[in-house]
XYZ file of C-alpha atoms in Angstrom:
676
model
C 73.121 56.566 71.646
C 75.950 59.034 72.298
C 75.499 61.701 74.995
C 75.295 64.582 72.514
C 72.818 62.647 70.388
C 70.596 61.947 73.391
C 70.643 65.599 74.419
C 69.698 66.641 70.880
C 66.866 64.106 70.893
C 65.504 65.343 74.258
C 65.697 68.987 73.180
C 63.776 68.130 69.989
C 61.074 66.438 72.092
C 60.847 69.516 74.310
C 60.484 71.875 71.342
C 57.815 69.630 69.838
C 55.951 69.576 73.164
C 56.041 73.356 73.372
C 54.663 73.672 69.830
C 51.848 71.219 70.642
C 50.961 73.216 73.758
C 50.991 76.466 71.767
C 48.461 74.963 69.324
C 46.266 73.735 72.170
C 46.409 77.112 73.916
C 45.485 78.951 70.726
C 42.514 76.604 70.259
C 41.620 77.115 73.901
C 41.660 80.902 73.580
C 39.396 80.615 70.550
C 36.994 78.317 72.433
C 36.870 80.693 75.399
C 36.122 83.647 73.126
C 33.309 81.678 71.465
C 31.900 80.668 74.864
C 31.836 84.298 75.983
C 30.143 85.367 72.743
C 27.555 82.562 72.939
C 26.801 83.401 76.588
C 26.037 87.068 75.947
C 24.192 86.462 72.658
C 21.847 83.884 74.218
C 21.685 85.019 77.845
C 18.043 86.188 77.619
C 16.943 82.863 76.142
C 18.418 80.619 78.859
C 15.966 78.611 80.963
C 14.424 80.326 83.977
C 15.943 77.873 86.488
C 19.496 78.783 85.586
C 20.647 75.321 84.517
C 22.028 76.574 81.201
C 23.811 79.462 82.903
C 25.381 76.998 85.334
C 26.412 74.563 82.580
C 27.961 77.310 80.461
C 29.806 78.806 83.436
C 31.127 75.386 84.462
C 32.341 74.680 80.916
C 34.066 78.069 80.750
C 35.798 77.571 84.116
C 36.952 74.107 83.054
C 38.457 75.499 79.843
C 40.225 78.291 81.749
C 41.676 75.790 84.240
C 42.925 73.775 81.276
C 44.609 76.886 79.875
C 46.274 77.510 83.231
C 47.596 73.934 83.277
C 48.958 74.355 79.737
C 50.718 77.566 80.821
C 52.401 75.796 83.746
C 53.400 72.854 81.564
C 54.842 75.154 78.909
C 56.826 77.091 81.522
C 58.256 73.816 82.831
C 59.370 72.729 79.356
C 60.873 76.174 78.707
C 63.028 75.786 81.830
C 64.070 72.311 80.721
C 65.301 73.676 77.369
C 68.136 75.326 79.302
C 69.076 72.143 81.174
C 66.786 69.150 80.570
C 68.616 66.817 82.955
C 71.578 66.835 85.324
C 72.155 63.186 86.151
C 71.829 59.580 85.046
C 71.751 56.337 86.965
C 72.089 52.903 85.316
C 70.266 50.206 87.273
C 70.230 46.492 86.516
C 67.162 44.879 88.065
C 67.606 41.558 89.828
C 67.229 38.754 87.279
C 67.952 41.047 84.310
C 71.140 41.119 82.220
C 71.074 44.669 80.867
C 70.702 47.810 82.980
C 68.003 50.443 82.482
C 69.116 54.040 82.019
C 67.302 56.772 83.950
C 68.032 60.397 83.100
C 67.124 62.767 85.951
C 65.896 66.373 85.701
C 63.570 68.840 87.420
C 60.468 67.334 85.748
C 59.187 64.355 83.763
C 59.405 64.351 79.976
C 57.748 61.628 77.897
C 56.086 61.191 74.511
C 52.684 60.636 76.135
C 50.962 59.866 79.432
C 51.426 56.083 79.228
C 54.940 56.233 77.775
C 58.205 55.695 79.644
C 59.844 59.071 80.402
C 62.904 60.219 78.508
C 63.707 62.279 81.620
C 62.496 61.400 85.124
C 61.444 63.942 87.733
C 64.071 63.985 90.515
C 61.282 63.117 92.958
C 60.378 59.841 91.210
C 61.118 56.757 93.368
C 63.793 55.398 91.022
C 65.741 58.674 91.229
C 66.503 57.980 94.879
C 69.159 55.592 93.540
C 71.090 58.571 92.167
C 71.284 60.296 95.534
C 71.560 57.315 97.897
C 73.849 54.763 96.283
C 77.309 54.362 94.804
C 78.020 51.552 92.356
C 76.929 48.208 93.748
C 73.827 46.548 95.260
C 70.879 48.925 95.651
C 67.115 49.064 96.019
C 64.230 51.515 95.892
C 60.590 51.509 96.887
C 58.312 51.609 93.820
C 54.496 51.499 93.742
C 54.790 47.758 93.002
C 57.056 47.160 96.015
C 60.784 47.080 96.766
C 62.903 46.789 93.633
C 66.363 45.275 94.112
C 69.332 45.147 91.813
C 72.634 46.860 91.179
C 73.728 50.377 90.271
C 76.134 49.803 87.399
C 76.920 53.417 86.602
C 76.219 57.071 87.436
C 76.818 60.197 85.407
C 76.502 63.875 86.104
C 75.955 66.540 83.466
C 76.497 70.242 83.191
C 74.091 71.530 80.528
C 73.676 75.251 79.995
C 71.530 76.998 77.373
C 70.901 73.591 75.829
C 74.644 72.952 75.352
C 76.508 70.022 76.919
C 79.319 71.607 78.940
C 80.719 68.393 80.431
C 79.871 64.840 81.529
C 81.429 63.200 84.567
C 81.248 59.504 85.365
C 82.099 58.620 88.943
C 81.467 55.931 91.482
C 80.954 58.307 94.384
C 77.633 59.989 95.200
C 77.137 63.600 93.957
C 80.727 64.045 92.902
C 82.825 66.469 94.908
C 83.813 68.272 91.706
C 80.172 69.086 90.917
C 79.482 70.158 94.495
C 82.569 72.354 94.569
C 81.469 74.070 91.349
C 78.026 74.785 92.833
C 79.547 76.158 96.045
C 81.869 78.477 94.158
C 78.964 80.184 92.415
C 77.923 83.651 93.537
C 75.016 84.001 95.926
C 71.767 85.247 94.430
C 68.967 87.405 95.801
C 66.918 84.215 96.115
C 67.615 80.818 97.602
C 68.555 78.386 94.844
C 67.396 74.872 94.016
C 69.835 72.150 95.124
C 68.429 69.226 93.087
C 71.755 68.735 91.295
C 73.762 68.501 94.532
C 71.427 66.903 97.082
C 73.553 64.924 99.520
C 72.667 61.497 100.875
C 71.709 62.684 104.360
C 69.648 65.518 102.865
C 67.868 63.134 100.487
C 66.689 60.965 103.396
C 65.008 63.988 104.946
C 63.454 65.110 101.652
C 61.930 61.680 100.946
C 60.830 60.848 104.506
C 57.098 60.092 104.559
C 57.107 57.863 107.652
C 57.267 60.500 110.379
C 54.465 62.955 111.127
C 56.763 65.419 112.912
C 60.246 65.645 111.414
C 62.627 67.912 113.341
C 65.966 68.747 111.715
C 68.811 70.128 113.811
C 71.384 71.413 111.337
C 74.445 73.617 111.592
C 74.735 76.931 109.740
C 75.021 76.300 106.003
C 73.835 72.677 106.131
C 71.016 73.443 103.689
C 68.147 73.070 106.180
C 65.779 75.515 104.507
C 66.543 74.240 101.009
C 66.003 70.673 102.181
C 62.677 71.608 103.800
C 61.389 73.289 100.619
C 62.563 70.412 98.427
C 60.802 68.123 100.881
C 57.568 70.085 100.337
C 58.040 69.776 96.557
C 58.549 66.032 97.004
C 55.435 65.644 99.185
C 53.326 67.670 96.724
C 54.550 65.457 93.872
C 53.702 62.207 95.662
C 50.412 63.287 97.243
C 48.649 65.135 94.423
C 45.219 63.848 95.437
C 45.619 64.715 99.134
C 47.868 67.770 99.274
C 48.212 71.016 97.343
C 50.357 74.121 97.805
C 47.462 76.104 99.317
C 47.393 73.611 102.217
C 51.058 74.077 103.154
C 52.104 76.831 105.601
C 55.530 78.067 106.617
C 56.252 79.998 109.794
C 59.198 82.148 108.716
C 61.355 84.585 110.723
C 60.409 87.701 108.701
C 59.224 88.996 105.319
C 62.786 89.394 103.995
C 63.415 85.694 104.503
C 60.028 84.847 102.964
C 60.960 86.794 99.832
C 64.392 85.144 99.763
C 62.958 81.609 99.629
C 60.020 82.434 97.339
C 61.692 81.233 94.117
C 62.456 77.636 95.129
C 59.060 75.963 94.687
C 58.201 77.681 91.373
C 61.661 76.632 90.156
C 60.722 73.042 90.991
C 57.416 73.314 89.149
C 55.205 73.883 92.203
C 53.120 76.821 93.370
C 54.319 78.887 96.308
C 53.029 78.131 99.790
C 51.452 80.380 102.432
C 53.904 82.228 104.664
C 53.515 84.143 107.900
C 55.455 84.984 111.046
C 54.062 83.700 114.314
C 54.366 87.195 115.802
C 52.141 88.623 113.046
C 49.607 85.882 113.662
C 49.582 86.558 117.421
C 49.158 90.299 116.819
C 46.116 89.700 114.607
C 44.604 87.504 117.314
C 45.173 90.128 120.026
C 44.783 93.400 118.099
C 41.775 94.495 120.186
C 44.104 94.793 123.198
C 46.474 97.269 121.561
C 49.747 97.181 119.670
C 51.907 94.148 120.400
C 55.696 94.057 120.469
C 57.468 91.429 118.399
C 60.597 89.378 118.963
C 62.796 92.042 117.356
C 61.496 94.743 119.736
C 62.437 92.448 122.605
C 65.895 91.814 121.141
C 66.653 95.504 120.778
C 65.913 95.980 124.485
C 68.095 93.000 125.418
C 70.932 94.395 123.321
C 70.719 97.770 125.120
C 69.896 97.230 128.812
C 69.325 100.532 130.545
C 68.975 102.516 127.323
C 65.690 104.174 126.259
C 64.499 101.493 123.831
C 61.110 101.109 125.523
C 60.204 99.493 128.823
C 62.555 96.612 129.578
C 61.387 93.042 130.049
C 60.573 91.953 133.583
C 62.678 89.548 135.631
C 60.072 86.852 134.902
C 60.003 87.292 131.103
C 61.750 83.990 130.342
C 59.721 82.079 132.954
C 56.477 83.195 131.290
C 57.313 80.990 128.300
C 57.911 77.786 130.252
C 55.974 74.612 130.936
C 55.693 75.515 134.622
C 54.078 78.854 133.824
C 51.565 77.118 131.548
C 50.650 74.800 134.426
C 50.036 77.823 136.644
C 47.794 79.339 133.951
C 45.860 76.078 133.649
C 45.301 76.045 137.406
C 44.063 79.635 137.280
C 41.565 78.792 134.502
C 40.173 75.924 136.604
C 39.689 78.228 139.588
C 37.739 80.715 137.445
C 34.940 78.198 136.880
C 33.610 79.091 140.344
C 34.930 82.616 140.720
C 33.668 84.508 137.660
C 30.217 82.935 137.262
C 27.055 83.979 139.110
C 24.464 81.438 137.976
C 20.857 82.283 138.752
C 17.357 81.541 137.463
C 16.793 82.624 133.861
C 13.463 84.030 132.609
C 12.549 85.512 129.245
C 8.889 85.948 128.327
C 7.382 82.510 128.929
C 10.757 80.784 128.990
C 12.221 79.737 132.327
C 15.383 77.845 133.268
C 16.184 77.141 136.918
C 19.606 77.791 138.435
C 20.096 74.063 139.031
C 19.417 73.290 135.357
C 21.855 75.938 134.170
C 24.502 74.705 136.660
C 24.120 71.140 135.439
C 24.553 72.253 131.852
C 27.446 74.580 132.716
C 29.480 72.257 134.955
C 28.587 68.810 133.647
C 27.256 68.591 130.098
C 29.393 71.467 128.801
C 32.501 70.750 130.897
C 34.595 70.203 127.743
C 33.573 73.573 126.276
C 35.952 76.481 127.067
C 34.751 78.400 130.132
C 33.740 81.657 128.446
C 31.966 79.862 125.613
C 29.575 77.839 127.754
C 26.837 80.446 128.214
C 26.599 80.813 124.447
C 26.061 77.065 124.186
C 23.378 77.248 126.880
C 21.751 80.066 124.896
C 21.689 77.832 121.811
C 20.088 75.077 123.901
C 17.392 77.480 125.173
C 16.660 78.820 121.677
C 16.429 75.317 120.159
C 13.978 74.244 122.863
C 11.822 77.350 122.464
C 11.742 77.131 118.663
C 10.638 73.514 118.944
C 7.773 74.522 121.241
C 6.733 77.442 119.024
C 7.083 75.471 115.821
C 8.886 78.402 114.183
C 12.184 80.259 114.259
C 12.777 83.107 116.682
C 13.789 86.479 115.274
C 17.372 87.716 115.644
C 16.446 90.350 118.236
C 15.005 87.745 120.588
C 18.001 85.483 120.156
C 20.397 88.317 120.904
C 18.448 89.223 124.040
C 18.733 85.635 125.314
C 22.476 85.479 124.659
C 22.994 88.876 126.285
C 21.128 87.959 129.494
C 22.972 84.665 129.875
C 26.349 86.327 129.271
C 25.592 88.685 132.178
C 26.028 85.695 134.510
C 29.778 86.077 133.982
C 31.140 88.586 136.468
C 34.320 89.204 134.412
C 34.986 88.368 130.770
C 37.849 90.781 130.083
C 40.859 88.807 128.866
C 43.387 91.467 129.849
C 41.842 92.035 133.277
C 41.783 88.286 133.954
C 45.429 87.999 132.910
C 46.396 90.843 135.248
C 44.396 89.172 138.016
C 46.316 85.927 137.440
C 49.682 87.710 137.615
C 48.742 89.480 140.856
C 47.459 86.278 142.469
C 50.642 84.403 141.563
C 53.025 87.135 142.717
C 54.019 88.634 139.358
C 53.850 92.264 138.389
C 50.953 92.917 135.954
C 51.873 94.549 132.618
C 51.783 98.317 132.308
C 49.628 98.926 129.221
C 49.265 102.664 129.791
C 50.952 103.354 126.456
C 48.683 100.884 124.638
C 51.568 98.514 123.885
C 51.467 94.874 124.884
C 54.929 93.706 125.999
C 56.371 90.786 124.074
C 56.752 88.690 127.207
C 52.957 88.825 127.695
C 51.855 88.252 124.077
C 51.889 84.464 124.061
C 50.713 83.923 127.657
C 47.746 86.167 126.827
C 47.077 84.246 123.603
C 47.235 80.955 125.523
C 44.776 82.295 128.090
C 42.449 83.456 125.304
C 42.325 79.988 123.782
C 41.915 78.366 127.215
C 38.923 80.598 128.071
C 37.286 81.111 124.666
C 38.597 78.222 122.600
C 40.556 78.514 119.398
C 38.310 80.199 116.850
C 41.023 80.254 114.160
C 40.640 77.411 111.718
C 43.291 76.443 109.201
C 43.185 74.199 106.161
C 46.866 73.378 106.654
C 47.864 69.815 105.895
C 51.572 70.448 106.379
C 53.456 73.029 108.428
C 57.080 74.116 108.066
C 58.716 75.894 111.021
C 62.080 77.543 110.366
C 64.539 78.726 113.056
C 63.014 76.321 115.584
C 65.515 77.301 118.293
C 63.919 80.756 118.562
C 60.469 79.458 119.531
C 59.658 79.019 123.203
C 58.029 76.040 124.890
C 54.785 78.038 125.161
C 54.845 78.904 121.456
C 55.193 75.236 120.533
C 52.235 74.365 122.782
C 50.173 76.970 120.918
C 51.353 75.632 117.556
C 50.248 72.166 118.641
C 46.785 73.570 119.410
C 46.529 75.412 116.097
C 47.953 72.873 113.651
C 46.812 69.269 113.642
C 48.920 68.209 110.680
C 52.353 66.797 109.784
C 55.248 69.206 110.333
C 58.794 69.800 109.177
C 60.658 71.709 111.895
C 64.213 72.919 111.386
C 66.802 75.052 113.081
C 70.239 75.370 114.627
C 70.778 75.678 118.370
C 74.033 77.516 117.605
C 72.032 80.409 116.123
C 69.702 81.006 119.072
C 68.872 84.712 119.442
C 69.430 84.725 123.207
C 72.233 84.716 125.735
C 72.153 80.916 125.926
C 71.668 78.379 123.184
C 68.339 76.546 123.137
C 68.042 73.009 121.835
C 64.346 72.641 121.001
C 64.823 68.913 120.421
C 65.084 68.422 124.184
C 61.428 69.358 124.708
C 59.648 68.871 121.365
C 58.904 65.187 122.148
C 57.189 66.333 125.380
C 54.757 68.393 123.277
C 54.344 66.275 120.133
C 54.960 62.883 121.759
C 56.368 59.918 119.876
C 55.404 61.580 116.587
C 58.526 63.758 116.824
C 61.475 62.255 114.933
C 64.796 64.098 115.229
C 67.501 64.253 112.549
C 70.916 65.943 112.649
C 72.927 67.626 109.862
C 76.475 68.512 110.920
C 78.124 69.387 107.596
C 78.206 72.984 106.347
C 78.158 73.583 102.582
C 77.989 77.391 102.684
C 81.237 78.898 103.900
C 84.892 78.174 103.220
C 86.858 76.142 105.762
C 88.630 79.334 106.861
C 85.339 81.121 107.613
C 83.917 78.101 109.453
C 87.093 77.791 111.514
C 86.725 81.457 112.484
C 83.057 80.862 113.403
C 84.031 77.817 115.460
C 86.334 79.925 117.624
C 83.364 82.171 118.451
C 80.865 79.407 119.247
C 83.287 76.801 120.628
C 81.276 74.316 118.555
C 83.373 71.266 117.626
C 80.774 69.029 115.954
C 80.392 71.108 112.767
C 82.276 69.916 109.668
C 82.873 72.188 106.689
C 82.907 70.793 103.156
C 86.398 70.910 101.656
C 86.624 74.371 100.089
C 89.277 76.986 100.733
C 89.319 80.765 100.439
C 90.762 83.899 101.996
C 91.358 83.945 105.739
C 88.864 86.298 107.471
C 90.464 89.639 108.295
C 90.012 91.773 111.398
C 90.953 95.335 110.509
C 91.876 97.704 113.378
C 90.678 101.301 112.938
C 91.617 104.386 114.923
C 88.314 106.264 114.513
C 84.736 105.702 113.433
C 85.366 107.730 110.294
C 88.398 105.595 109.432
C 86.374 102.434 109.971
C 83.648 103.494 107.529
C 86.271 104.676 105.033
C 88.009 101.286 105.166
C 84.670 99.482 104.927
C 83.578 101.540 101.914
C 86.858 100.855 100.112
C 86.456 97.106 100.675
C 82.869 97.187 99.388
C 84.059 98.850 96.183
C 86.891 96.296 95.799
C 84.446 93.381 96.083
C 81.860 94.887 93.732
C 82.169 91.875 91.386
C 80.053 89.874 93.814
C 76.263 89.686 93.439
C 75.449 90.076 97.132
C 77.348 91.954 99.816
C 76.131 92.450 103.374
C 77.071 94.914 106.082
C 75.788 93.190 109.211
C 75.429 95.263 112.364
C 74.625 94.554 115.970
C 71.300 96.417 116.017
C 68.862 98.553 114.022
C 70.345 101.898 115.145
C 73.848 101.015 113.995
C 72.520 99.557 110.735
C 70.726 102.827 109.978
C 73.885 104.814 110.689
C 76.029 102.529 108.518
C 73.591 102.692 105.581
C 73.506 106.498 105.696
C 77.271 106.893 105.880
C 78.071 104.262 103.246
C 75.481 105.581 100.767
C 77.348 108.896 100.767
C 80.762 107.318 100.101
C 82.385 107.581 96.634
C 81.968 104.497 94.453
C 78.912 103.170 96.307
C 75.675 103.689 94.421
C 73.369 102.466 97.173
C 73.601 100.673 100.482
C 70.060 99.345 100.987
C 68.916 99.482 104.601
C 66.739 96.517 105.599
C 64.481 96.839 108.644
C 61.997 94.489 110.278
C 59.293 96.025 108.066
C 61.192 95.406 104.799
C 59.484 93.062 102.341
C 62.130 92.447 99.663
C 65.703 91.230 99.452
C 67.829 92.091 96.424
C 71.296 92.092 94.933
C 73.971 94.636 95.735
C 74.876 95.991 99.174
C 72.423 95.220 101.996
C 72.775 96.734 105.474
C 70.834 95.186 108.353
C 70.935 94.148 112.019
C 72.106 90.585 112.656
C 68.665 89.188 113.460
C 67.321 89.946 109.972
C 70.221 88.097 108.313
C 69.253 84.702 109.713
C 68.674 82.161 106.971
C 70.275 84.394 104.324
C 73.677 84.019 102.702
C 75.965 86.489 100.956
C 79.059 86.317 98.787
C 80.874 88.696 101.131
C 80.067 89.845 104.661
C 81.413 92.967 106.382
C 80.987 93.425 110.148
C 81.697 96.882 111.639
C 82.141 97.713 115.347
C 83.597 94.348 116.351
C 84.634 95.862 119.707
C 80.960 96.084 120.743
C 80.317 92.320 120.666
C 81.005 91.672 124.353
C 78.045 89.941 126.073
C 76.930 86.315 125.505
C 74.033 87.609 123.363
C 76.476 89.702 121.328
C 78.620 86.588 120.755
C 75.570 84.737 119.451
C 74.904 87.677 117.132
C 78.516 87.636 115.914
C 78.330 83.907 115.155
C 75.155 84.448 113.127
C 76.784 87.298 111.181
C 79.973 85.384 110.441
C 78.191 82.265 109.170
C 76.297 84.253 106.503
C 79.465 84.569 104.387
C 80.187 82.266 101.443
C 83.537 83.534 100.192
C 84.766 86.689 101.970
C 84.615 87.899 105.552
C 85.932 91.233 106.860
C 85.550 92.622 110.381
C 86.378 96.151 111.586
C 87.373 96.998 115.139
C 87.837 100.367 116.819
C 90.990 100.241 118.899
C 90.908 101.856 122.344
C 93.288 104.765 122.734
């Protein structure tokens, strides 16, 4: 069958499938309406035990779930009408004479459940051949075992609006011509699917099911986040009975980034996953102790030492996140077992428990229970014993009285006061919370102490965790993550984009926390920026191991300006010139300068709006975005404009500049005020 004929055939199947679903949905709507009518017409006649109510409700819920599934299936077929497949691999099984043809798209398409697909989902085992092999001997792992044979041909298709634009037949994997075309496209307000251009090294990460903890160290533009989300889509596809989207969590840098990546999974036919920042989680856990600073508050202070951006971090701020500091905290918790407990005889009505009995329970039988949770356990023991003697349950007032009296045997239960006591005893200055703000350097030590003394009360249903920007998490934060999440993880980041004065390679200590479960993978090829932009970035970072995919563009320009007004005028003119691009970013050193730039640029002729993004922003859109460097992490833009180049002087500023520069796909302009 000719290529155009096969495409026509597949499109006809899709249209027929959509019509069949429409009929089923119409019948379903009619059934649901009849169920509702029957329920209300006969409600008073249902049996007194509620069995009929239950049966009718269950049947209605089942029908509504079916309708939801039909809606998802229809949406998937609608997407496939635009481009039903993008690749084909011809594979001749060992012992066979003729090869099988496998067309590859974003989802399966077949005549029926037991029928061979006309189009295979890119996540199907056989589709790994397309990504992993050139022509020649090959194999893949199928449910029946390892299948061996030979790849005899591979094709790639560009189909748009149901029309065949071109077909390419090549021996090499994911042809450079196709990749180049994808890289030349304009950036969007959302991260895009990469199923048509997945590279061999990326495919190995996506399909890895052997390692419980997979840590990916990848350079800027290597596709780390896309790979991680495609990996989640792959795992959801292959573990339907054990994993669903509601059980997958992602720790993201901020809400802007979360919005940016929100389209990927729905595009791949999966539901979106839960997202949160670790700072938000910590704040919710510690809200009773006041407002808590976040990482961006800390960064602003580091960017402006000596300026009135709030109380600066202490000299021990970095040490408070280390393994050694955790060991000191652990030692302090052990010492508290004898120092904050005054065990004495307990009497309540006819109940009596001697000091020796309580001590035995407290120090021996309940030794594995967190220190400040042990008296509650003893209270439960007392209540159980008394209820057994009485032969009836005690009322809530009596129970509360017992718990209250036992809790009084603690001489100090205040988390903040105990933390301050620890700092004083170990020679550190306790935090000044007179303004009701908890300093960022103390947030995670305090959270660790809370879990050590009270236990971790937060329970998650997570069965997979994704951590992005791994280089920006401290040793202490990873220890807390290990306590909170007992599930497989995909961890990714780039040491070159550390938001600190020195780069941090998390892979050097992750195995110490997660043990042998941690498997490390490296991606050193950048697919985002042109070679000229990556060369410019390399001169900033002095990084020599990063390789840019072969794609050329304009050389980045540094434009000298005599005054601030001239700089903004030049910047505004360049923004207007590049208005054909979907996304343009003005990336600044900090929040104050971003606010100033957005206000000035919004008033310039030819610029409709320069949207200011702050740490509280929730959405990312097309057009001109203005933001501090730390909010741009993980994002990419067609063109990037960086004002005030002369202010990037410290090691932290250089890190910020590298992050800003590597956001650009096609154009990069920098503006520098020249000293008089």
